[in-house]
Coordinates of C-alpha atoms and ligand atoms in Angstrom, one line a residue:
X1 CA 28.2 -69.8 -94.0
X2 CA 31.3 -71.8 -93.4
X3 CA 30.6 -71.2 -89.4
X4 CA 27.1 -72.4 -89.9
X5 CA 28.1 -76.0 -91.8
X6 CA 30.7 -76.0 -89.4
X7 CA 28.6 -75.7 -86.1
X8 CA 25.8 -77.9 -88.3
X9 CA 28.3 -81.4 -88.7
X10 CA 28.4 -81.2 -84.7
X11 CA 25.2 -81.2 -84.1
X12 CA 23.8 -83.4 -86.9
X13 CA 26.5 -86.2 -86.0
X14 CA 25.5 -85.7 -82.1
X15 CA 21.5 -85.9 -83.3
X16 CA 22.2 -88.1 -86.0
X17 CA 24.0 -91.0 -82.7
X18 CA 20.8 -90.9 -80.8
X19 CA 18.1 -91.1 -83.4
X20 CA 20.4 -94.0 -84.6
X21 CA 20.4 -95.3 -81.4
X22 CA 16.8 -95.9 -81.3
X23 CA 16.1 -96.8 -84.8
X24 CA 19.6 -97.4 -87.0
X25 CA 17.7 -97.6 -90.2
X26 CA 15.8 -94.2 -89.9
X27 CA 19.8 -92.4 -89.3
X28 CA 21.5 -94.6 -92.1
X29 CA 18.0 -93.1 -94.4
X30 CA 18.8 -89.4 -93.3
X31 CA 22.8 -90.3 -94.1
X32 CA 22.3 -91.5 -97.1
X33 CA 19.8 -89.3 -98.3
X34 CA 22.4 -86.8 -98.1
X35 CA 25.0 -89.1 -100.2
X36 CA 22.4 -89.2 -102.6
X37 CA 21.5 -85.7 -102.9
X38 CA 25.0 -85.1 -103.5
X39 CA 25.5 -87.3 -105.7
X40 CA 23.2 -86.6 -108.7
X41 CA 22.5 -84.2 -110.8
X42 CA 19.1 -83.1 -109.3
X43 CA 16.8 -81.6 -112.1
X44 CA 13.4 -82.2 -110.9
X45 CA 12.2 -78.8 -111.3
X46 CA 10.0 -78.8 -108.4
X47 CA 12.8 -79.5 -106.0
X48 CA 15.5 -77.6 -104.5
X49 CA 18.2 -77.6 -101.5
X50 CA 17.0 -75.4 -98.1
X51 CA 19.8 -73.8 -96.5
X52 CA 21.1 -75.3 -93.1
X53 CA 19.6 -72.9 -91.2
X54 CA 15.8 -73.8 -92.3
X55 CA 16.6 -77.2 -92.0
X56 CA 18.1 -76.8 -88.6
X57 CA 14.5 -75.2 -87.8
X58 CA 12.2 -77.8 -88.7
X59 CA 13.8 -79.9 -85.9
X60 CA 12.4 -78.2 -82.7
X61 CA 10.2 -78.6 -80.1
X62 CA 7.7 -76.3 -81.9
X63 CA 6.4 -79.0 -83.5
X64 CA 4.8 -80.3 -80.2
X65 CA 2.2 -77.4 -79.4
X66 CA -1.3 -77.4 -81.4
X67 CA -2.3 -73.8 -82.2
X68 CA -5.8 -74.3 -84.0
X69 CA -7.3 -70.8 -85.0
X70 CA -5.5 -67.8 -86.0
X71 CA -3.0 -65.4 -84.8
X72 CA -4.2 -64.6 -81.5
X73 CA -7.6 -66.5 -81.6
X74 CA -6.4 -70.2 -80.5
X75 CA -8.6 -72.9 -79.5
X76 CA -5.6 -74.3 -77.1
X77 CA -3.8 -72.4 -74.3
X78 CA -0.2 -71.4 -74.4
X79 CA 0.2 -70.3 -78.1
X80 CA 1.7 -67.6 -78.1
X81 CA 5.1 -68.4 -79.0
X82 CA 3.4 -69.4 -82.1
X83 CA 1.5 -66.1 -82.6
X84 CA 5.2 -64.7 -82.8
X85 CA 6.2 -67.4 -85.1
X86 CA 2.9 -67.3 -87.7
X87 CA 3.2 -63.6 -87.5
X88 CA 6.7 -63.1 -88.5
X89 CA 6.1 -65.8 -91.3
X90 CA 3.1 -63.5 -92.3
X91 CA 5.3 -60.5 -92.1
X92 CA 7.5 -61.6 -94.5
X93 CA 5.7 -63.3 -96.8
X94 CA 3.2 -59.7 -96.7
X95 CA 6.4 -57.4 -97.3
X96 CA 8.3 -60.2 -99.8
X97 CA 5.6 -60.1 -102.0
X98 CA 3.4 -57.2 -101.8
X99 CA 0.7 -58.6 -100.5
X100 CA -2.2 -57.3 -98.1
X101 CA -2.3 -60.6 -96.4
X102 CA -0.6 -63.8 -96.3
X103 CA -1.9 -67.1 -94.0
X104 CA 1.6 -69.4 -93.6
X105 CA -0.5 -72.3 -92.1
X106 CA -1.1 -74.8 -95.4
X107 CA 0.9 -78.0 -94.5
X108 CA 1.3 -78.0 -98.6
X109 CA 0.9 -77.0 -101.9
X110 CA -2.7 -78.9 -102.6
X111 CA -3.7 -77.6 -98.9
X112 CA -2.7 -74.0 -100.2
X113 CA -4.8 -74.5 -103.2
X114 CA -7.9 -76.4 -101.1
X115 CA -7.7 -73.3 -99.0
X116 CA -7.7 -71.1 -101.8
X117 CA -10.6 -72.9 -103.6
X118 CA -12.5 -73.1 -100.4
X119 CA -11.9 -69.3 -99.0
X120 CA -13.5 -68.5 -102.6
X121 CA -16.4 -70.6 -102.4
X122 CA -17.0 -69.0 -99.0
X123 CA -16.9 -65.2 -99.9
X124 CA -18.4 -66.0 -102.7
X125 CA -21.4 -68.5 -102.3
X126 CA -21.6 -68.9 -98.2
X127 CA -21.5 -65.2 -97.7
X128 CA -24.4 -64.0 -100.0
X129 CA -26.5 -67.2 -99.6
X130 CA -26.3 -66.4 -95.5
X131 CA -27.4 -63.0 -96.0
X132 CA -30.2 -64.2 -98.4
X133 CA -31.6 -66.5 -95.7
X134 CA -31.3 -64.1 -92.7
X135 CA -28.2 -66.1 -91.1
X136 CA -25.0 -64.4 -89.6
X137 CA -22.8 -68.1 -89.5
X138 CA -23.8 -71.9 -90.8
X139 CA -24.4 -72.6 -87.1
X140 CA -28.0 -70.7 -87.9
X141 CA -28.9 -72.4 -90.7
X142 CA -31.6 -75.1 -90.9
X143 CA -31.2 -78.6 -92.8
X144 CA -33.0 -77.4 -95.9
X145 CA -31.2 -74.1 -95.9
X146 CA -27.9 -76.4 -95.6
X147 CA -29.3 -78.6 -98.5
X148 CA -29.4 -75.8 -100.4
X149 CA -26.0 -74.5 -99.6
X150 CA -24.6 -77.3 -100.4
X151 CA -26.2 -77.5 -103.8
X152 CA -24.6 -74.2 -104.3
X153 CA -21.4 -75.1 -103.8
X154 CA -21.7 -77.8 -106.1
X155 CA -23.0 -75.9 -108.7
X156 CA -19.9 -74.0 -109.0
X157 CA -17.6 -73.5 -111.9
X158 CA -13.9 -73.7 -112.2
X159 CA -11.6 -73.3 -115.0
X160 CA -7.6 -74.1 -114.9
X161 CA -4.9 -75.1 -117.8
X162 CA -5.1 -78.5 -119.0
X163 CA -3.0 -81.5 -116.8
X164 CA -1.2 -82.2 -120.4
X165 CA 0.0 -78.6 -121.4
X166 CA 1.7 -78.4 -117.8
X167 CA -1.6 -77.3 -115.5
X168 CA -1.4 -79.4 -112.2
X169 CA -4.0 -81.3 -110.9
X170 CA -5.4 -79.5 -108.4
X171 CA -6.3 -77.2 -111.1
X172 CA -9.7 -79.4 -111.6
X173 CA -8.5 -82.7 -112.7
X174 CA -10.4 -85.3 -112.1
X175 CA -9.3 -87.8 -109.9
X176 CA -8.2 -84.8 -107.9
X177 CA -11.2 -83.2 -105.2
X178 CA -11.2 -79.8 -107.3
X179 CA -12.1 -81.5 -110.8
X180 CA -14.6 -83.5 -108.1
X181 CA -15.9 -80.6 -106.5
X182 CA -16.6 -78.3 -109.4
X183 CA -18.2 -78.3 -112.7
X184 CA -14.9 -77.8 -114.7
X185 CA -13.2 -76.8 -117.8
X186 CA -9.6 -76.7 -118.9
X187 CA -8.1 -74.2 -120.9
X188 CA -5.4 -76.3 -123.3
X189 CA -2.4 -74.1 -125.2
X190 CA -2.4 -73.4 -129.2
X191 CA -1.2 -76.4 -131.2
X192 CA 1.4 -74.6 -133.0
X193 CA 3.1 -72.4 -130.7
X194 CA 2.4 -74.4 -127.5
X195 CA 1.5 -71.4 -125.8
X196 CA -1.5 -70.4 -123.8
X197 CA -3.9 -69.0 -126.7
X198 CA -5.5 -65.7 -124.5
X199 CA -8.1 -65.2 -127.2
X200 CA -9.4 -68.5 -127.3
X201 CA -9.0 -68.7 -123.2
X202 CA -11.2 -65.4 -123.5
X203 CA -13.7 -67.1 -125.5
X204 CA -14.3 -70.3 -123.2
X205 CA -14.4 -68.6 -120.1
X206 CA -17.3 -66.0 -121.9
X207 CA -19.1 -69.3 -122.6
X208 CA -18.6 -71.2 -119.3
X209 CA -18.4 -68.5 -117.2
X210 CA -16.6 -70.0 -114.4
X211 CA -16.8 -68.6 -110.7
X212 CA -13.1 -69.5 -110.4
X213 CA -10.2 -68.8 -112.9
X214 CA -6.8 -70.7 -111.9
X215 CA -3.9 -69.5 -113.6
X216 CA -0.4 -71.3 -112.8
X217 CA 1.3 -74.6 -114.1
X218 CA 3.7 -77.3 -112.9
X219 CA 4.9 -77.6 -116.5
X220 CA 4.5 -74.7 -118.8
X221 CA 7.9 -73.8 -119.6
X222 CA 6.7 -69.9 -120.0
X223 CA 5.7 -67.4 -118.3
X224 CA 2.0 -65.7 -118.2
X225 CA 0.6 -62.6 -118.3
X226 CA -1.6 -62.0 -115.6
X227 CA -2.7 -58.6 -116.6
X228 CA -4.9 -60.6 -119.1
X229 CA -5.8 -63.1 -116.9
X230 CA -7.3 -60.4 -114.6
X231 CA -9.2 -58.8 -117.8
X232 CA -10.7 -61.9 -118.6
X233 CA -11.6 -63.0 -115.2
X234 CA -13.3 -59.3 -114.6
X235 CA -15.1 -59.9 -118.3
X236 CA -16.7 -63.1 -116.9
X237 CA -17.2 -62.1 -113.5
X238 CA -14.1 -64.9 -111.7
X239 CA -12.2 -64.8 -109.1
X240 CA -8.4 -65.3 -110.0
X241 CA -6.6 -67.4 -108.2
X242 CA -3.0 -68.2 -109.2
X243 CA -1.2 -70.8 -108.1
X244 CA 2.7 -69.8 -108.5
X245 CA 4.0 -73.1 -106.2
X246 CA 6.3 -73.7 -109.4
X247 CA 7.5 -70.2 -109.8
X248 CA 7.6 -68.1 -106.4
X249 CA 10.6 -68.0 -106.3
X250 CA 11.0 -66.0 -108.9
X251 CA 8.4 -63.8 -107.9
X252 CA 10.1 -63.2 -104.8
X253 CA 13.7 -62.8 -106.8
X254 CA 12.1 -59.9 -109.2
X255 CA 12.7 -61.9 -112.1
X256 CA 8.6 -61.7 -112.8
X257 CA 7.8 -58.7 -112.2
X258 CA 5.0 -56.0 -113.7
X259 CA 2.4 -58.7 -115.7
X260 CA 4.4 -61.5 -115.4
X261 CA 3.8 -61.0 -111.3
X262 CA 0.3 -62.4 -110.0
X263 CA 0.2 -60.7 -106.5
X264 CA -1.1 -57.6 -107.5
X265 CA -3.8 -59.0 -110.2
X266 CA -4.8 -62.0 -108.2
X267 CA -7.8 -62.2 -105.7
X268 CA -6.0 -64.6 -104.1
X269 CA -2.8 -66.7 -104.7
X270 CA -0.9 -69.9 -103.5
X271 CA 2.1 -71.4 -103.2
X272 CA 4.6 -74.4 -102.1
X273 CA 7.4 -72.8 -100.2
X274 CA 9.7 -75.6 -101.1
X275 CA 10.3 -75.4 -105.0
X276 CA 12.2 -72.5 -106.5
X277 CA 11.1 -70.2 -103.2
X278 CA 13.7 -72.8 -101.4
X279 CA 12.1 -73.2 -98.2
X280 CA 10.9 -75.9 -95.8
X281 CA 8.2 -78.1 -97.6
X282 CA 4.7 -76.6 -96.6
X283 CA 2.3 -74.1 -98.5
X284 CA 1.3 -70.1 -98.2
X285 CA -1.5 -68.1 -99.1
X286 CA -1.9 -64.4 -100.3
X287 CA -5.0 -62.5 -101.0
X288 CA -6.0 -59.5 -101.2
X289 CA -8.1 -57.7 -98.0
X290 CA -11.6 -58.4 -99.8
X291 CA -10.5 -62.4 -99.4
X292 CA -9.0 -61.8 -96.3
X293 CA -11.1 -63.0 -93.7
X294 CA -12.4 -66.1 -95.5
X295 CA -8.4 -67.7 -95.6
X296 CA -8.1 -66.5 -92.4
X297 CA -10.6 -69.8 -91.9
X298 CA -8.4 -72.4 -93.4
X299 CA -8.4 -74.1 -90.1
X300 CA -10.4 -75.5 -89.1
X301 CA -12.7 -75.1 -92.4
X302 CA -9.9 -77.6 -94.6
X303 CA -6.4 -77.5 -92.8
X304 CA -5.9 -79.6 -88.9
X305 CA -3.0 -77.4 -86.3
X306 CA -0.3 -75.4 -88.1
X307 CA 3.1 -77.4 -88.6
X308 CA 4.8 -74.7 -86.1
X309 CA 8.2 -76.1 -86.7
X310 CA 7.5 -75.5 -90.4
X311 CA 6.0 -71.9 -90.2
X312 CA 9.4 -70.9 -88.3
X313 CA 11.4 -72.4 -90.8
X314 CA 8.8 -70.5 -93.8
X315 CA 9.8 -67.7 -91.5
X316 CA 13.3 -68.2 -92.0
X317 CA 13.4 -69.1 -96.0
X318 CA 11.4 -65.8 -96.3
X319 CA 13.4 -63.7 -94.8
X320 CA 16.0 -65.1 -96.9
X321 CA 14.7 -64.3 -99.8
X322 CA 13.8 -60.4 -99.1
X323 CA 17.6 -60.4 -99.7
X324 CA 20.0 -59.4 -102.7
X325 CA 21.7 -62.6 -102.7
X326 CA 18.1 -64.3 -103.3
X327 CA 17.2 -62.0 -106.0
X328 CA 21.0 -62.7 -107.4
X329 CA 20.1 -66.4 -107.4
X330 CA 16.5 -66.2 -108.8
X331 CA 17.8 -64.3 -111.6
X332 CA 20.2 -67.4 -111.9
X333 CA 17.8 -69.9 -112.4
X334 CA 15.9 -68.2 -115.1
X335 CA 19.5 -67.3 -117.1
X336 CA 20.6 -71.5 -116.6
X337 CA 17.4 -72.5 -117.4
X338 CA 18.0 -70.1 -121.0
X339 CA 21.3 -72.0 -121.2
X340 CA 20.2 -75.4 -120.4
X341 CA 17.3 -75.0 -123.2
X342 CA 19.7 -73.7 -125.9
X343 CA 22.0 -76.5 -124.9
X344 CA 19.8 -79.2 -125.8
X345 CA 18.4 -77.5 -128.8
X346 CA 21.1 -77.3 -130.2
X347 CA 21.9 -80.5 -129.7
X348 CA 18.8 -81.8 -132.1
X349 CA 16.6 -82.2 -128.5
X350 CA 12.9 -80.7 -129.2
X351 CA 11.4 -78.7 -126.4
X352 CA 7.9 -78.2 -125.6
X353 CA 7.4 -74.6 -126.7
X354 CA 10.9 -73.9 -128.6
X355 CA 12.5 -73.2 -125.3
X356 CA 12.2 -71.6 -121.9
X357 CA 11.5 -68.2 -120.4
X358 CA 10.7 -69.6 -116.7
X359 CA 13.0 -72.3 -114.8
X360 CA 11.8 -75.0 -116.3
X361 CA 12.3 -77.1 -119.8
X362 CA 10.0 -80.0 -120.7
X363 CA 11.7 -82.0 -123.7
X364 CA 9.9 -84.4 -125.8
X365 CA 11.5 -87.6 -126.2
X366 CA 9.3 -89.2 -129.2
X367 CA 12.5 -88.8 -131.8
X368 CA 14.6 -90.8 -129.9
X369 CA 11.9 -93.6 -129.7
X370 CA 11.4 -93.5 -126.2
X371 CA 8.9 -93.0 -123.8
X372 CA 9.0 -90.6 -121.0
X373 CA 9.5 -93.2 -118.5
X374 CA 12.3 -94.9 -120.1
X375 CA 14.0 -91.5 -120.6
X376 CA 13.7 -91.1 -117.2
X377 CA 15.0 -94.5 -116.0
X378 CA 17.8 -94.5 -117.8
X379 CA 18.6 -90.8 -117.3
X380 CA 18.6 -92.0 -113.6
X381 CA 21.0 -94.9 -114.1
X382 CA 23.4 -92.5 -115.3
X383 CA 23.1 -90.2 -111.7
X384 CA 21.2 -87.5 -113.5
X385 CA 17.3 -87.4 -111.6
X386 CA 14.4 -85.8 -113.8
X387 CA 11.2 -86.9 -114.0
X388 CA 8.8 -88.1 -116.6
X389 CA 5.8 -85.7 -118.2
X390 CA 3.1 -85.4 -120.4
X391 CA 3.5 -83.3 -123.2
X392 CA 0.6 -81.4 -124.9
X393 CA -1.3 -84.3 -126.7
X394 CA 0.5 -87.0 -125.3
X395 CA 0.5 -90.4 -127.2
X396 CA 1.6 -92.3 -124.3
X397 CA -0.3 -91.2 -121.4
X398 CA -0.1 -89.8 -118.2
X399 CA 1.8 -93.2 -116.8
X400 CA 5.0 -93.5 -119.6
X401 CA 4.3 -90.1 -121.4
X402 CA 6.6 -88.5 -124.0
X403 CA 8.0 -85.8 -122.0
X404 CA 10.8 -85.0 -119.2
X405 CA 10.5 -82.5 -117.2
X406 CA 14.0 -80.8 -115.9
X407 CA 14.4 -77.6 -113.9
X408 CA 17.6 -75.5 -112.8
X409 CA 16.4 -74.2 -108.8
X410 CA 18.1 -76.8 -106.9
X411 CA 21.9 -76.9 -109.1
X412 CA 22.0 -73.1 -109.4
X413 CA 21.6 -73.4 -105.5
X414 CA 24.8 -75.6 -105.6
X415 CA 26.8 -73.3 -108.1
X416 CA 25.9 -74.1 -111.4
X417 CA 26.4 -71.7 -114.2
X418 CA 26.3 -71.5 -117.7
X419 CA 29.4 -73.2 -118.4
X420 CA 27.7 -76.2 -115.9
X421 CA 24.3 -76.2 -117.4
X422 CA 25.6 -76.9 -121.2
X423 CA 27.6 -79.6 -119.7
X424 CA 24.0 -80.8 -118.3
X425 CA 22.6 -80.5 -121.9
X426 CA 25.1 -82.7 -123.0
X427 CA 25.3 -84.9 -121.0
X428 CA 20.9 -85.6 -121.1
X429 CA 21.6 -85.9 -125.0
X430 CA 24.0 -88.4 -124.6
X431 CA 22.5 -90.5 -122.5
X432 CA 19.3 -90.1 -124.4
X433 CA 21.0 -90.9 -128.1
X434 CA 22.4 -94.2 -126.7
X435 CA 19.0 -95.3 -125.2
X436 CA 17.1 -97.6 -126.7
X437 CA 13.3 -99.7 -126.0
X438 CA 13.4 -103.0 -125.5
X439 CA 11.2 -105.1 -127.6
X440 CA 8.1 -106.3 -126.1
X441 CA 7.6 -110.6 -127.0
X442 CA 5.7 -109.4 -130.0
X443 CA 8.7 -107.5 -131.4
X444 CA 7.3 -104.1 -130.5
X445 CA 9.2 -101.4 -128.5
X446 CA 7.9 -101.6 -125.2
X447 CA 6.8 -98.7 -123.4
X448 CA 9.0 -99.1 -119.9
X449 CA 12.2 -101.5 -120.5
X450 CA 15.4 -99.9 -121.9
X451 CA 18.7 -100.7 -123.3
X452 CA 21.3 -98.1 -122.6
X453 CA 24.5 -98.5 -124.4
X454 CA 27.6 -99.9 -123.0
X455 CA 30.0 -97.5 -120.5
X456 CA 27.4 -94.9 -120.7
X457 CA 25.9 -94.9 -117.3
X458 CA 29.6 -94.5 -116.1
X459 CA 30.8 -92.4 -118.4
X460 CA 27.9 -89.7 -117.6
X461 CA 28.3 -90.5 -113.5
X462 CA 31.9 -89.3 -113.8
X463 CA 31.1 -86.2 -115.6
X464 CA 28.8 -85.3 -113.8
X465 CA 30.5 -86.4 -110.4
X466 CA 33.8 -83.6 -111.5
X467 CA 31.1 -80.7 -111.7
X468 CA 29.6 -82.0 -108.8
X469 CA 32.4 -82.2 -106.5
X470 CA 33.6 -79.1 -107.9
X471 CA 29.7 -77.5 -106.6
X472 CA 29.1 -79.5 -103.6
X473 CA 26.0 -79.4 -101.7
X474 CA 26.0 -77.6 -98.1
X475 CA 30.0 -77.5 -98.1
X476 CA 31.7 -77.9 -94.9
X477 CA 28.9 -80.3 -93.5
X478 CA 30.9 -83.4 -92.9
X479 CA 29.1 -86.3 -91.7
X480 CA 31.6 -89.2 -92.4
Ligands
LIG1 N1 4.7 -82.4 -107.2 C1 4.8 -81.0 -107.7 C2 5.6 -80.9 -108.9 O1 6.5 -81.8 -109.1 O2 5.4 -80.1 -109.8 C3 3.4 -80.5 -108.0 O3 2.5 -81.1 -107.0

């Protein structure tokens, strides 16, 4: 790897003179995105560092050539060079995780999911309503055969986890198209444990009997049983669709495995390739062969021409991770994540849920009198980047919140470790002891301004710098 950072400083100083030589401002952005990056404790659990080689492969030519339609089936000329690159992205994806069929086109996680939503609606509604009225595509129907189509599609159910116990809103929230599109219904988590209730999710889904049930989160910090989630959806007649962007990565490590591992209970699952799977930022589809065909249609029916660049590079991140080393790191995050929890527990912090079983820990800030965003700012003044969440029931809202939301991909990909990760916990409780609110006019704590104790910002950059130094990121790539 040493060879490859090596070989990388040449050619990103060499690119990194001519783009700066056309527009100064966009190469001193890339430069000091990198200072940054390795400068800071990155926690944002949805984040991570790609290795050089998939970021070396987002930078080609490939990115020039449209290559609407599917493998082999193009609307343009000359596409074959991306046949070879969408089918070795497929190949990978297929054999990483089990599945009978995997479409690498989405440009991200939502268009994942819009596919997903959308290859559903068409097996399920488009398909049978065609046959009903005698037509073999849409092309045949009539404009009152469309009206009605159309009113089928809206009447259509969907039920995901609740935005504030860590679903994501794609998952049917409202100011997002899928809580536009469909009737919907959240499932929330028990008060007590904070956990996803099964029984009670049973019990809804008998009553609202949704044509879609999303399983998944962007801030649950446990992992589901998708054995059940496959009874239940069979009970009410759903498809399942899990959305695993968050946790991929650790589907692809072996770290979920058996009911803890969607693929083979879902009709159809998507992802993010960018968050704990550490890949180029872009999305992925599985499904089973029944669903199939219908993502096969995710362009042109929802998604514009594949990112080529960004399917090679998929290509390459997946083929990364069908190695040891991968399942060696996965493994990783879960065991930091462990540590990280237990670290701030016992340092009086309370998590959502008593803990962690995934890579992620969402702490609730309320006893320390802050808000969510002030937690977060002032966590950033001292170099350590998180960001701000809702918890179950928040009292402050989606805007400030109560919660932070803190993950372990992108440090274990530096080097972290146990001994690291307590050091994290640490430090997060120190900077969040000596935070305070600032008082609003009226002699209120306010809900964004902050006071953070004297030396503290410094004192937590300089810790954190010696474990950061001692970890850095992509070693050997000098760009000074
Ligand atoms: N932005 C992603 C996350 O942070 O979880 C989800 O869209």
């Amino acid at each position: 790897m040493d060879d490859v950072a090596a070989t990388a400083t040449g050619i990103y100083n060499q690119i990194l003179d001519i783009i700066g030589g056309i527009e100064p401002r966009i190469a001193g952005a890339i430069r000091s995105e990198l200072t940054d990056q390795r400068g800071s404790l990155k926690l944002i659990a949805s984040e991570n560092y790609a290795s050089l080689p998939v970021l070396l492969t987002m930078g080609t030519w490939l990115s020039d050539k449209y290559a609407e339609g599917t493998i082999g089936h193009r609307f343009y000329a000359g596409c074959q060079n991306v046949d070879t690159v969408e089918s070795v992205a497929a190949e990978h994806a297929r054999e990483l995780f089990g599945a009978e069929y995997a479409y690498a086109q989405p440009h991200s996680g939502i268009d994942a999911n819009l596919v997903a939503y959308w290859s559903i609606l068409a097996h399920r509604v488009e398909g049978p309503e065609l046959e009903r009225l005698g037509a073999k595509t849409v092309n045949d129907l009539s404009e009152e055969d469309w009206e009605i189509l159309r009113r089928e599609f809206a009447a259509q159910r969907v039920m995901g986890m609740s935005l504030d116990v860590g679903g994501h809103l794609t998952h049917g929230f409202r100011p997002n198209i899928s809580g536009k599109m469909f009737h919907q219904r959240s499932y929330g988590t028990d008060p007590t444990t904070e956990l996803i209730d099964y029984d009670k999710l049973r019990a809804d889904a008998k009553e609202f009997k949704p044509l879609i049930l999303v399983a998944g989160y962007s801030a649950y910090p446990r992992r589901v049983n998708f054995a059940k989630m496959r009874e239940i959806a069979d009970e009410v007649g759903a498809t399942l669709f899990v959305d695993m962007a968050h946790f991929a990565g650790l589907v692809a490590g072996k770290v979920f495995t058996g009911e803890e591992n969607p693929v083979p209970y879902a009709d159809v699952v998507a992802t993010t390739t960018h968050k704990s799977l550490r890949g180029p930022r872009g999305g992925l589809v599985l499904a089973t062969k029944e669903y199939a065909p219908s993502v096969d249609r995710g362009c042109p029916m929802v998604l514009g021409g594949p990112l080529s660049h960004v399917m090679a590079a998929k290509a390459i991140a997946l083929a990364e991770a069908r190695t040891s080393a991968f399942q060696t790191y996965a493994q990783a995050v879960a065991d930091n994540a462990k540590t990280l929890a237990d670290g701030l527990l016992k340092r009086g912090v309370r998590l959502v849920t008593g803990g962690t079983d995934n890579h992620l820990v969402l702490l609730d800030v309320r006893d320390f009198g802050l808000t969510g965003r002030q937690a977060e700012s002032a966590l950033l003044d001292s170099g350590i980047v998180t960001n701000r969440n809702s918890v179950p029931n928040d009292p402050n809202g989606a805007w400030y919140t109560t919660g932070v939301r803190i993950g372990t991909p992108a440090l274990t990909t530096r080097g972290f470790g146990a001994a690291e990760f307590d050091k994290v916990a640490e430090l997060i409780t120190g900077v969040l002891k000596n935070t305070t609110p600032a008082m609003t006019a009226a002699g209120a704590p306010g809900k964004a301004k902050y006071l953070l104790g004297e030396g503290v910002a410094d004192r937590t950059k300089a810790e954190a710098s010696e474990m950061l130094d001692a970890h850095p990121l992509y070693p050997g790539l000098d760009l000074s």
